[in-house]
Coordinates of C-alpha atoms in Angstrom, one line a residue:
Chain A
X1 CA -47.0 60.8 -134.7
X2 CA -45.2 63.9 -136.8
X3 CA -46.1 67.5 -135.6
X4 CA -48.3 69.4 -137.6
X5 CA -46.4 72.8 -139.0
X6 CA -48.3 74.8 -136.3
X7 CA -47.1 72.9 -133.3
X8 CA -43.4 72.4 -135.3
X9 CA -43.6 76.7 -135.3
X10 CA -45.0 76.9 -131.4
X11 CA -42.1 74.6 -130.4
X12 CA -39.6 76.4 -132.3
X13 CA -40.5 79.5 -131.5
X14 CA -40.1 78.7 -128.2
X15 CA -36.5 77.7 -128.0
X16 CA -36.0 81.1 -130.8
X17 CA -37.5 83.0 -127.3
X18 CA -35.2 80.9 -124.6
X19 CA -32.1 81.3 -126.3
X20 CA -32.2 84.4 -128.1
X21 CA -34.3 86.2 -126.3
X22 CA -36.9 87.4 -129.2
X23 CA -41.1 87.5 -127.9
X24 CA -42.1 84.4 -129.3
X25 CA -45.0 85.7 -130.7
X26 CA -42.6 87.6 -133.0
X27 CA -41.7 83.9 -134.5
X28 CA -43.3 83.9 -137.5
X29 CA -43.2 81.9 -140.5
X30 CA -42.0 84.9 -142.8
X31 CA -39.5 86.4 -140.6
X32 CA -35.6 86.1 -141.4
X33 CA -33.5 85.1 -138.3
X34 CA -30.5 87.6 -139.2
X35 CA -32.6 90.4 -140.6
X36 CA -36.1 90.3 -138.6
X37 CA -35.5 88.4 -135.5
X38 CA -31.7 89.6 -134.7
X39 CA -30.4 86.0 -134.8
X40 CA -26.5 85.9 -134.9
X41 CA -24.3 83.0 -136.2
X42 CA -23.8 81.8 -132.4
X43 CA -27.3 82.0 -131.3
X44 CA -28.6 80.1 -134.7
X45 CA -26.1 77.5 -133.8
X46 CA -27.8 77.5 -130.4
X47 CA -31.1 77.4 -132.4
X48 CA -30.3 74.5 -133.8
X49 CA -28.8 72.2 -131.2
X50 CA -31.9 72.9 -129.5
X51 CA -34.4 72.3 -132.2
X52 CA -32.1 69.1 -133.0
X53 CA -32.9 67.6 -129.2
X54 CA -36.5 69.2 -129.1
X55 CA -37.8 67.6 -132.6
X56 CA -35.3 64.2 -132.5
X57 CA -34.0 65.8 -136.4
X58 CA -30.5 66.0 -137.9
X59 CA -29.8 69.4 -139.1
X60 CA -26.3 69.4 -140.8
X61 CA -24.1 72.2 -140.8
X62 CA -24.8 72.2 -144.8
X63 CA -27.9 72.6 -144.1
X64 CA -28.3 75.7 -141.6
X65 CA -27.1 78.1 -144.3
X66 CA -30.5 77.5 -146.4
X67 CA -32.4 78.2 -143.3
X68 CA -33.0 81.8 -143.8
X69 CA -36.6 82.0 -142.4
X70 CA -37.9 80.7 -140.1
X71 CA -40.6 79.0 -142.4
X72 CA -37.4 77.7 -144.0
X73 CA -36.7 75.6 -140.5
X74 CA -40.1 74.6 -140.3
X75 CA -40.4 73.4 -143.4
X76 CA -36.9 71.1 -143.0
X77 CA -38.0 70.2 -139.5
X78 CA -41.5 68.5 -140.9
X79 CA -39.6 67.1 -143.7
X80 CA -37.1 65.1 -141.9
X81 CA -38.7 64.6 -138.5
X82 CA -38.8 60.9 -137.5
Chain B
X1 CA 6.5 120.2 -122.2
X2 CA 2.7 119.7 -121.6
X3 CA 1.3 119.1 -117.9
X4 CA 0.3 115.4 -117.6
X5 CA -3.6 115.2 -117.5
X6 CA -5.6 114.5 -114.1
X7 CA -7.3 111.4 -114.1
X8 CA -10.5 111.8 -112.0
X9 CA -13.0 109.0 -110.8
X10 CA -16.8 109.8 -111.4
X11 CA -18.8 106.8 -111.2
X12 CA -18.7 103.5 -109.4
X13 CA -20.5 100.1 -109.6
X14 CA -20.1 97.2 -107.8
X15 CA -21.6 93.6 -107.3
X16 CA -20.5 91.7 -103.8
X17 CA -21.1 90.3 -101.5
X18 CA -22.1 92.8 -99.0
X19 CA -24.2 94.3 -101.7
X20 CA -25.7 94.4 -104.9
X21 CA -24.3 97.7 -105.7
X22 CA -21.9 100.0 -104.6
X23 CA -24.0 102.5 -102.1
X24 CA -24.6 98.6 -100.0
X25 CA -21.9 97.3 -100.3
X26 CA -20.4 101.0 -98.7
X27 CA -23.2 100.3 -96.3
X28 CA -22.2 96.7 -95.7
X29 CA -18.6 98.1 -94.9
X30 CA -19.1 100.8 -92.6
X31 CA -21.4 97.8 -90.1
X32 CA -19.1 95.7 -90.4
X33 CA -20.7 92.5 -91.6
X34 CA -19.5 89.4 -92.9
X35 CA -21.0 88.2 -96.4
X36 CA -19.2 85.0 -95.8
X37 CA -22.0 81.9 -95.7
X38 CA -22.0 78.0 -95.2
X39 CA -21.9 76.6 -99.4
X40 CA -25.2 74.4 -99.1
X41 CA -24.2 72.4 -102.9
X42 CA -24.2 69.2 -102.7
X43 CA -20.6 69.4 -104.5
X44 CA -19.5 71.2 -101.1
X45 CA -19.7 68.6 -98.7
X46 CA -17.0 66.5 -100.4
X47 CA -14.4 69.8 -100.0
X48 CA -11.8 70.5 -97.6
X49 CA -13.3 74.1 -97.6
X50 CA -17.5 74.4 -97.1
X51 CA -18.0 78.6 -97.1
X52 CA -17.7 81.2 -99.6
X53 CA -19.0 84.7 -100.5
X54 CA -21.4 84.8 -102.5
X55 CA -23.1 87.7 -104.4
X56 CA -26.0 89.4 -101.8
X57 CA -27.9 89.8 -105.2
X58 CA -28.5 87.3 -107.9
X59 CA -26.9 88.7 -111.2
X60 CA -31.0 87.1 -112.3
X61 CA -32.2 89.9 -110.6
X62 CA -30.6 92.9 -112.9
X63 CA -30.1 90.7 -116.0
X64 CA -32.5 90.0 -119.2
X65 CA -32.4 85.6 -119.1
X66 CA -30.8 85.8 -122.7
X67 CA -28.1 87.8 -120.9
X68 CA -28.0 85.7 -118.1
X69 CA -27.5 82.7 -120.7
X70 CA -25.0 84.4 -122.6
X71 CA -22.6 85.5 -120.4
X72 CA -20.2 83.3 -117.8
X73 CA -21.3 84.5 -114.5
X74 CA -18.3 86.7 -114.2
X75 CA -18.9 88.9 -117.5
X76 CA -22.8 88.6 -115.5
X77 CA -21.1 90.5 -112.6
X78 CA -19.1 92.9 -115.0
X79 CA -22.0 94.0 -117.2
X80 CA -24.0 94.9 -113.9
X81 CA -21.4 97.0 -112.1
X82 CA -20.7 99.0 -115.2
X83 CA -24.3 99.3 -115.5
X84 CA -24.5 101.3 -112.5
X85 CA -21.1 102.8 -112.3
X86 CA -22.0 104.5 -116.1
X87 CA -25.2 105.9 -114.6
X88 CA -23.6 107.1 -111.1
X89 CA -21.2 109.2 -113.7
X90 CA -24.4 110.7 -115.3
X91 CA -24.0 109.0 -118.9
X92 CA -27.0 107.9 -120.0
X93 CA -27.3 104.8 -123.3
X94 CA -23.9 105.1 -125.1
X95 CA -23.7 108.7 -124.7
X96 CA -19.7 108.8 -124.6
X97 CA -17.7 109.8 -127.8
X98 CA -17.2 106.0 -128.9
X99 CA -13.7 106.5 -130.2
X100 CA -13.0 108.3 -127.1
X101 CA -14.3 105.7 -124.5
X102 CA -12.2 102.5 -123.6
X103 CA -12.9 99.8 -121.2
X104 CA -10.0 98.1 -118.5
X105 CA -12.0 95.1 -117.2
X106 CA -10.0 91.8 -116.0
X107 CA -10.6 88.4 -114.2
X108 CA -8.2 86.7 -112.6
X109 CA -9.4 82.9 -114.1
X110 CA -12.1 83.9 -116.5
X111 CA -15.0 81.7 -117.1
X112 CA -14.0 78.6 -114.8
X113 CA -17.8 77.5 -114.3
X114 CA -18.3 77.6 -118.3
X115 CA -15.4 75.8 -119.4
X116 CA -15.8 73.0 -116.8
X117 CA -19.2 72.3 -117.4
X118 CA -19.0 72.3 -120.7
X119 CA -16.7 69.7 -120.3
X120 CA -19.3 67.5 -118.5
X121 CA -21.3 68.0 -121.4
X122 CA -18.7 67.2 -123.8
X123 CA -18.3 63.7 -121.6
X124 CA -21.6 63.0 -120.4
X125 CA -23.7 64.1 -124.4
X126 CA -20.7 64.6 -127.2
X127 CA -19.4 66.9 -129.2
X128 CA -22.4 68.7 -130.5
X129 CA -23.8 69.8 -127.0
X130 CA -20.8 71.6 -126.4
X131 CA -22.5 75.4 -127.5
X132 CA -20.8 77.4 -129.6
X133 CA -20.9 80.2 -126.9
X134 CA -18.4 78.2 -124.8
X135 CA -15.2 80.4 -125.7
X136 CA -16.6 83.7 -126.1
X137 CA -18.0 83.3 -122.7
X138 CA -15.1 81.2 -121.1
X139 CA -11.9 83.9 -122.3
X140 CA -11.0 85.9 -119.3
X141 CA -11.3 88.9 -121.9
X142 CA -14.8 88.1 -122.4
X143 CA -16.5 90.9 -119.4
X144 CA -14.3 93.4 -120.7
X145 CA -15.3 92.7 -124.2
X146 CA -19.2 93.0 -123.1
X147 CA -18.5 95.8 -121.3
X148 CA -17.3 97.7 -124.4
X149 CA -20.1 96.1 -126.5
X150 CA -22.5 97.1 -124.4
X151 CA -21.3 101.1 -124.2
X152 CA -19.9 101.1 -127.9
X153 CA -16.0 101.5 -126.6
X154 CA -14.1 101.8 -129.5
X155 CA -10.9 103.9 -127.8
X156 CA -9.9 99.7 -126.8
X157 CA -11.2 97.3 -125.2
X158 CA -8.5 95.9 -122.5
X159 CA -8.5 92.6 -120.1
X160 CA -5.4 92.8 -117.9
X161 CA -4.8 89.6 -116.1
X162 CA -2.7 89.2 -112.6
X163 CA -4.6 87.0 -110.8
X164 CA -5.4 89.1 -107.0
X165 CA -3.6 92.2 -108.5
X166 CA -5.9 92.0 -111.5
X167 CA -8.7 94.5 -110.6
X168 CA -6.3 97.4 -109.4
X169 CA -4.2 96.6 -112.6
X170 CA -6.9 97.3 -114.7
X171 CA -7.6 101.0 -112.4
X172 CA -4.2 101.6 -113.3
X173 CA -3.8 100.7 -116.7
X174 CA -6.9 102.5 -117.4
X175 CA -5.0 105.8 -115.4
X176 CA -2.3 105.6 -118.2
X177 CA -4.4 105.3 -121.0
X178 CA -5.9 108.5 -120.1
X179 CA -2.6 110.2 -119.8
X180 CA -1.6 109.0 -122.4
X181 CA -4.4 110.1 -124.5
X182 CA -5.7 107.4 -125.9
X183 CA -8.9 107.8 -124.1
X184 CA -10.8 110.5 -122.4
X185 CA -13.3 108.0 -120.2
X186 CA -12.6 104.8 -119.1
X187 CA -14.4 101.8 -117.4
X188 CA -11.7 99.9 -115.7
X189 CA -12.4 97.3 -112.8
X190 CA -12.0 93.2 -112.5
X191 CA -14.8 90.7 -111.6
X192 CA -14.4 86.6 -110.6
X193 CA -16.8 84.2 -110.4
X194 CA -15.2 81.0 -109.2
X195 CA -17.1 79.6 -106.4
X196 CA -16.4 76.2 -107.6
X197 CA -15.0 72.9 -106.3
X198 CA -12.1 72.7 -108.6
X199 CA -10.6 76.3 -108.2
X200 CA -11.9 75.8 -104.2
X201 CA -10.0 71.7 -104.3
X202 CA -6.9 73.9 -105.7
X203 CA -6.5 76.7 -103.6
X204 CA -7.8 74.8 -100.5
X205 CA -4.6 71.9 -101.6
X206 CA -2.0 75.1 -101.6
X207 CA -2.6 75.7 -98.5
X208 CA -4.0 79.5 -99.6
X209 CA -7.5 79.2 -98.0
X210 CA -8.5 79.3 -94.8
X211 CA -9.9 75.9 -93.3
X212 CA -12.6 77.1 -90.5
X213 CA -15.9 75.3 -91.6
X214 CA -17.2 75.7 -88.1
X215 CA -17.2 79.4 -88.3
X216 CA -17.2 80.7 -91.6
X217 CA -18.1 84.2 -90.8
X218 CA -15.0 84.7 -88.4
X219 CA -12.4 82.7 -91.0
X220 CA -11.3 85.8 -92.8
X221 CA -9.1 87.3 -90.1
X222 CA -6.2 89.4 -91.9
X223 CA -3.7 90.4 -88.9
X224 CA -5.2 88.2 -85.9
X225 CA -2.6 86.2 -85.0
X226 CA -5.3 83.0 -86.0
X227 CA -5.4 84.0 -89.4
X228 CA -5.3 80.9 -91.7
X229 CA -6.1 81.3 -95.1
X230 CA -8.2 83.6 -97.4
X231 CA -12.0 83.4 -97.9
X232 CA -13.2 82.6 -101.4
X233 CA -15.6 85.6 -102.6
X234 CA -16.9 86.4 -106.1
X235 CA -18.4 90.1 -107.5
X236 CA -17.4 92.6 -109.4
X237 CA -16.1 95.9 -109.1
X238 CA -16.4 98.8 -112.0
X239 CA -14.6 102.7 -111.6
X240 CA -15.6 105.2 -114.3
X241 CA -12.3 107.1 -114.7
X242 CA -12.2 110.3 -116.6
X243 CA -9.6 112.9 -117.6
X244 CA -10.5 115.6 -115.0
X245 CA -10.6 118.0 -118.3
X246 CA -13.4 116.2 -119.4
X247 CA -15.0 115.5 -116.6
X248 CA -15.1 119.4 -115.8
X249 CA -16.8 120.4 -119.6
X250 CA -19.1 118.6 -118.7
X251 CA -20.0 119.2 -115.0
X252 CA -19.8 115.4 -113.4
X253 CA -19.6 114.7 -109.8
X254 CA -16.0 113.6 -108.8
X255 CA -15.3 111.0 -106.0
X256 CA -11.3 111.4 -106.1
X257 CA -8.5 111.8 -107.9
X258 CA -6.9 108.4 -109.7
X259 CA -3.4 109.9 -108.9
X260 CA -1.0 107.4 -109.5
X261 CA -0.2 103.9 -109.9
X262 CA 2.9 102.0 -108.9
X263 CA 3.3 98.1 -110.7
X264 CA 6.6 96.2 -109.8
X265 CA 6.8 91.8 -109.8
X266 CA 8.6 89.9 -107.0
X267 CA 10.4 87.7 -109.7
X268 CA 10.9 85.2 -106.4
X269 CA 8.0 82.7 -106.5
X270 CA 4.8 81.6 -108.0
X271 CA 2.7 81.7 -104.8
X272 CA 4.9 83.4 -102.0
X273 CA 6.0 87.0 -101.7
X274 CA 8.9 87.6 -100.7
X275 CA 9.6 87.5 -96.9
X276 CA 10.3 91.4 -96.0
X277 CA 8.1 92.2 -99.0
X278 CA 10.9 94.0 -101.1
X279 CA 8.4 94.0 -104.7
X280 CA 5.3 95.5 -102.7
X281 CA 7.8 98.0 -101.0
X282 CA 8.9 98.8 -104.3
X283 CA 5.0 99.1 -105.6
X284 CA 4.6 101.6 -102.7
X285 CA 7.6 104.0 -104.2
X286 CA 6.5 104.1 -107.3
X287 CA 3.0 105.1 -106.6
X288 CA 3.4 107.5 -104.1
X289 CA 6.3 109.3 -107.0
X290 CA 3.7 108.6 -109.2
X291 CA 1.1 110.7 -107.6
X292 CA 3.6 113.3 -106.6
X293 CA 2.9 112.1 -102.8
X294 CA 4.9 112.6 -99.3
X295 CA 4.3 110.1 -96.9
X296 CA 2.9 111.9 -95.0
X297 CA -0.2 113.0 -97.0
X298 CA -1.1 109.4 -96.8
X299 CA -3.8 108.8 -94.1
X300 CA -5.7 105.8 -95.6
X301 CA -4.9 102.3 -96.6
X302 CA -7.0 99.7 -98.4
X303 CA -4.7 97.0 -97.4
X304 CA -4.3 93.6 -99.1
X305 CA -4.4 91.5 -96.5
X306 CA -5.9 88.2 -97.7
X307 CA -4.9 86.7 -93.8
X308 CA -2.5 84.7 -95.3
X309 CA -0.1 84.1 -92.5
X310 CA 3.0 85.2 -94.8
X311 CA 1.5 87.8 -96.8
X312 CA -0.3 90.0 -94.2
X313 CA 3.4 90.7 -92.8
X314 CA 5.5 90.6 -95.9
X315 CA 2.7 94.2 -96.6
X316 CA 2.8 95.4 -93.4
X317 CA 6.9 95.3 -94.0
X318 CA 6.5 96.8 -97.1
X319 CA 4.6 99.7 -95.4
X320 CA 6.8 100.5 -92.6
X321 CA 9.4 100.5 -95.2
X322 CA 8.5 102.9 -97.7
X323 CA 6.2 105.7 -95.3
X324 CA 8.3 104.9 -92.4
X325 CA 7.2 106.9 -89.2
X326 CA 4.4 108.7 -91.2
X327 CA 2.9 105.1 -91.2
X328 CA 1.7 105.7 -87.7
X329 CA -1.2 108.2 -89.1
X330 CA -2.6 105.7 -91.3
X331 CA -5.8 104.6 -90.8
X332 CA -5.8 100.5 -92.4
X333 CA -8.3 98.6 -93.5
X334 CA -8.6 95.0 -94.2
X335 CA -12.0 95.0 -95.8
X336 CA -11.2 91.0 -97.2
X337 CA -12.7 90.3 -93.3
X338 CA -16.0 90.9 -94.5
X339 CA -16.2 90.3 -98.7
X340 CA -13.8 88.0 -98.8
X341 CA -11.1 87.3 -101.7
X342 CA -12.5 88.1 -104.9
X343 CA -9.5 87.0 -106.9
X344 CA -9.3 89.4 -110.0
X345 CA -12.5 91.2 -108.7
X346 CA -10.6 92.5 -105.5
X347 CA -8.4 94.9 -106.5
X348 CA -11.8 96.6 -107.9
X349 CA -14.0 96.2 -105.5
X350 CA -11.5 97.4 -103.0
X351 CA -10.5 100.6 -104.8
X352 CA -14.3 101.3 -105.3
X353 CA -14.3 101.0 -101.1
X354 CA -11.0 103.0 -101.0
X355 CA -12.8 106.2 -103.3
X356 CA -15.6 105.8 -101.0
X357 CA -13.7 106.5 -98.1
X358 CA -11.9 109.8 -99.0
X359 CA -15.5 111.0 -100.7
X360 CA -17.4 110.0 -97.0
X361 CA -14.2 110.3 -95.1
X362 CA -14.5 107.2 -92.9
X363 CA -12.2 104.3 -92.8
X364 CA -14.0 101.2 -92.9
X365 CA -13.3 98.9 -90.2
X366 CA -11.0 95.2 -90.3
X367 CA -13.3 92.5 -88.3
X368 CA -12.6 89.6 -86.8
X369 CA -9.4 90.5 -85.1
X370 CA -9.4 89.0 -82.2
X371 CA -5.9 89.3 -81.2
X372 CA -3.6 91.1 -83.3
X373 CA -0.5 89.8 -84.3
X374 CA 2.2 91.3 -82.0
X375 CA 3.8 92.1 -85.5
X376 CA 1.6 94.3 -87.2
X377 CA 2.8 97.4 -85.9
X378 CA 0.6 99.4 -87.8
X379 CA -3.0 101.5 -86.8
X380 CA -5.4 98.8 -88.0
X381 CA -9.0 100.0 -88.1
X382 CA -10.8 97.3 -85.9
X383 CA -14.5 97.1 -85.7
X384 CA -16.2 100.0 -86.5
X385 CA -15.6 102.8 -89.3
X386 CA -12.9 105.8 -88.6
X387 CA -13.3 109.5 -89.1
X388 CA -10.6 110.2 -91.7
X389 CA -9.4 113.6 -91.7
X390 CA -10.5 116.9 -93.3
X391 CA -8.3 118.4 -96.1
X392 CA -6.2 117.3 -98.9
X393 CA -5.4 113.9 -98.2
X394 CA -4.2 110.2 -100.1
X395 CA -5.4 107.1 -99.8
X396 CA -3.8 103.7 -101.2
X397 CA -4.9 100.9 -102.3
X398 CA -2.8 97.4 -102.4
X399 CA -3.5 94.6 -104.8
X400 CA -0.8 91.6 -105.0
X401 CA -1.0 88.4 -107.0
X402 CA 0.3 84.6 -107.3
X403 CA 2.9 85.1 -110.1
X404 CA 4.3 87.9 -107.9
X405 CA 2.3 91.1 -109.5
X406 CA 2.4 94.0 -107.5
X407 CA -0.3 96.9 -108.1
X408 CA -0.4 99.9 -105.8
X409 CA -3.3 102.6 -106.4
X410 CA -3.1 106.2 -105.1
X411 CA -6.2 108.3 -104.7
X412 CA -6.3 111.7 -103.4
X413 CA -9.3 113.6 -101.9
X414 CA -11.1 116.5 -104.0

């Protein structure tokens, strides 16, 4: 059964807090990872891995550069979950 | 012609284990106790060798978990001993003169634990579960890198690299570059983290460590005549050194002088010194000309003294050599009988204990002798701590690597 957008951004912001180290009540759909949330190139990387075990998606390198917020990776993550 | 600077040491940090930082590890030292313990892993009981020395304090216990998932254990034990050393100099956030302010810091290996498992992942998930964190955190410049990130270093950021010399390499590379004005501060140590089977399958198959799994806390034994091997130990050791100049302007507590350095290489063999210890003798001259030093103002010695059965004499050679008959007023210490070898953290560590005894003026004491080789014909401190002497006195400390690296450090009482 596919994750609704809330649970997508309570999951995600979870691994955001694990492996960068940001409160995941700061996760929110509006924020930037660079510019709000401190998210380097590295740790997005790291973001990513994670989210690709944790929601069973394929997020291609191509597509990590359009992921500016973290709406933006919510949004993909619903989209292309199986 | 202008009068070289005076490099002075004002803070010190230190991760071991006898102690999560330097005032218990000092502690640790002057009681004498072993932090060597039984390796309960499951990976150990497959190894020639089943003790170690670990940390006393979990790098968990001072570090954020993003740090603590960023950085290979031995840039954990870096960050943590400059921590403290920075505050025990009375800095306070990054409130050195950035272009002013470098940063020595070496390991001997680097980030073993992070490169070999992430080569289990790489065979056990693929390719994409290797993290992109894996070289930053498994280069052997990556604590000193931290180190400077951390305190906005922007004089340079330096990693020296000679394996057991690496530590008091890094004290006396970080000596020059304050002479040589390049820097007026400087946060120079080494740190290892490498308690694992491969490095502990490799040493233990040269023949390097010591073998006694029945009594791990007796094993490190440097000049008892049973001595058979070193004791694997990980930690981290941090100096803040300072031109004395600035260290004056701006009223910081000095521990010592840095004085002087002497480096030479043996150029004879990947693992052995030579025999009668010609490159350490020749270490030994050029620190004590270094320092402007007599024999005779030397009182205390940090000595190697891995008990190695070869390299515990090929030093105490070396000694006799170069102070001759002022050797008999030297107070040694073999503090490796309690914290173990910390490879590239040692030399640190050890010239962190070494400061600390001029500043309290006691020797700590060498354990586990329980007879001395009829060789060592030197005044080993045994059991308990000694009363150095009052006034102006030196103090060396010794640091010799596989590769044949030779670092001598001189400190002199303020």
């Amino acid at each position: 059964m596919a994750l609704t957008q809330e649970e997508i951004l309570a999951d995600l912001a979870e691994i955001v807090e694990e492996v960068a180290g940001v409160d995941a009540a700061d996760v929110q759909m509006d924020k930037s990872f660079t510019g709000d949330l401190d998210v380097d190139s590295l740790t997005m990387v790291e973001v990513v891995v994670a989210a690709e075990e944790k929601f069973s998606v394929k997020i291609p390198d191509d597509a990590v550069k359009d992921l500016s917020t973290v709406g933006d990776a919510v949004g993909y993550i619903q989209k292309n979950q199986a | 012609m202008t009068a070289r600077k005076s490099v002075v040491v004002t803070g010190v940090g230190a991760t071991t284990p006898l102690g999560g930082d330097a005032a218990s590890f000092w502690d640790g030292l002057l009681a004498g106790r072993s932090g060597v313990r039984n390796l309960t892993e499951e990976w150990a009981e497959q190894l020639p060798v089943r003790f170690a020395a670990r940390v006393a304090v979990e790098p968990s216990a001072h570090l954020k978990p993003v740090e603590i998932r960023r950085l290979d254990r031995s840039a954990q034990f870096a960050l943590i001993a400059a921590r403290e050393a920075w505050k025990d100099a009375g800095f306070e956030g990054k409130s050195a003169e950035p272009n002013r302010l470098g940063v020595m810091v070496g390991s001997g290996i680097g980030g073993v634990t992070t490169l070999l498992s992430a080569y289990d992942d790489l065979l056990a998930k693929g390719p994409r579960s290797v993290g992109p964190r894996t070289v930053p955190m498994l280069m052997p410049n990556s604590p000193a890198a931290y180190v400077g990130l951390e305190f906005d270093a922007r004089a340079g950021v330096h990693a020296p690299v000679s394996a057991c010399a690496t530590g008091a390499e890094a004290v006396g590379h970080a000596i020059e570059m304050i002479r040589s004005g390049r820097a007026d501060v400087v946060l120079a140590g080494g740190t290892e983290a490498a308690i694992h089977p491969l490095p502990i399958a490799a040493f233990a198959n040269m023949m390097a460590m010591s073998k006694r799994n029945d009594d791990p806390q007796h094993a490190s034994r440097p000049f008892d005549v049973g001595r058979d091997g070193f004791v694997l130990g990980e930690g981290a050791g941090i100096l803040v050194l300072e031109s004395a100049e600035h260290a004056a302007a701006r009223g910081a507590r000095v521990y010592a002088e840095a004085a002087g350095v002497g480096f030479s290489a043996d150029s004879h063999d990947i693992a052995q010194p030579e025999p009668d210890g010609r490159g350490v003798a020749e270490a030994l001259a050029f620190a004590l000309e270094d320092a402007d030093l007599t024999p005779g103002d030397v009182r205390h010695l940090n000595a190697h003294a891995t008990s190695t059965p070869r390299g515990d004499l090929a030093e105490i050679m070396a000694f006799r050599k170069i102070l001759g008959s002022a050797a008999e007023d030297v107070a040694v210490s073999a503090t490796k009988s309690m914290h173990g070898h910390l490879l590239g953290g040692t030399g640190a560590i050890e010239s962190v204990a070494t400061v600390l005894a001029l500043h309290h003026r006691q020797a700590p004491p060498t354990i586990n002798i329980e007879e001395l080789d009829p060789e060592v014909t030197l005044d080993i401190v045994r059991d308990k701590p000694r009363a150095l002497p009052e006034g102006q006195i030196a103090a060396l400390n010794d640091s010799f690597g596989f590769g044949g690296h030779n670092v001598v450090v001189a400190f002199k009482s303020v």
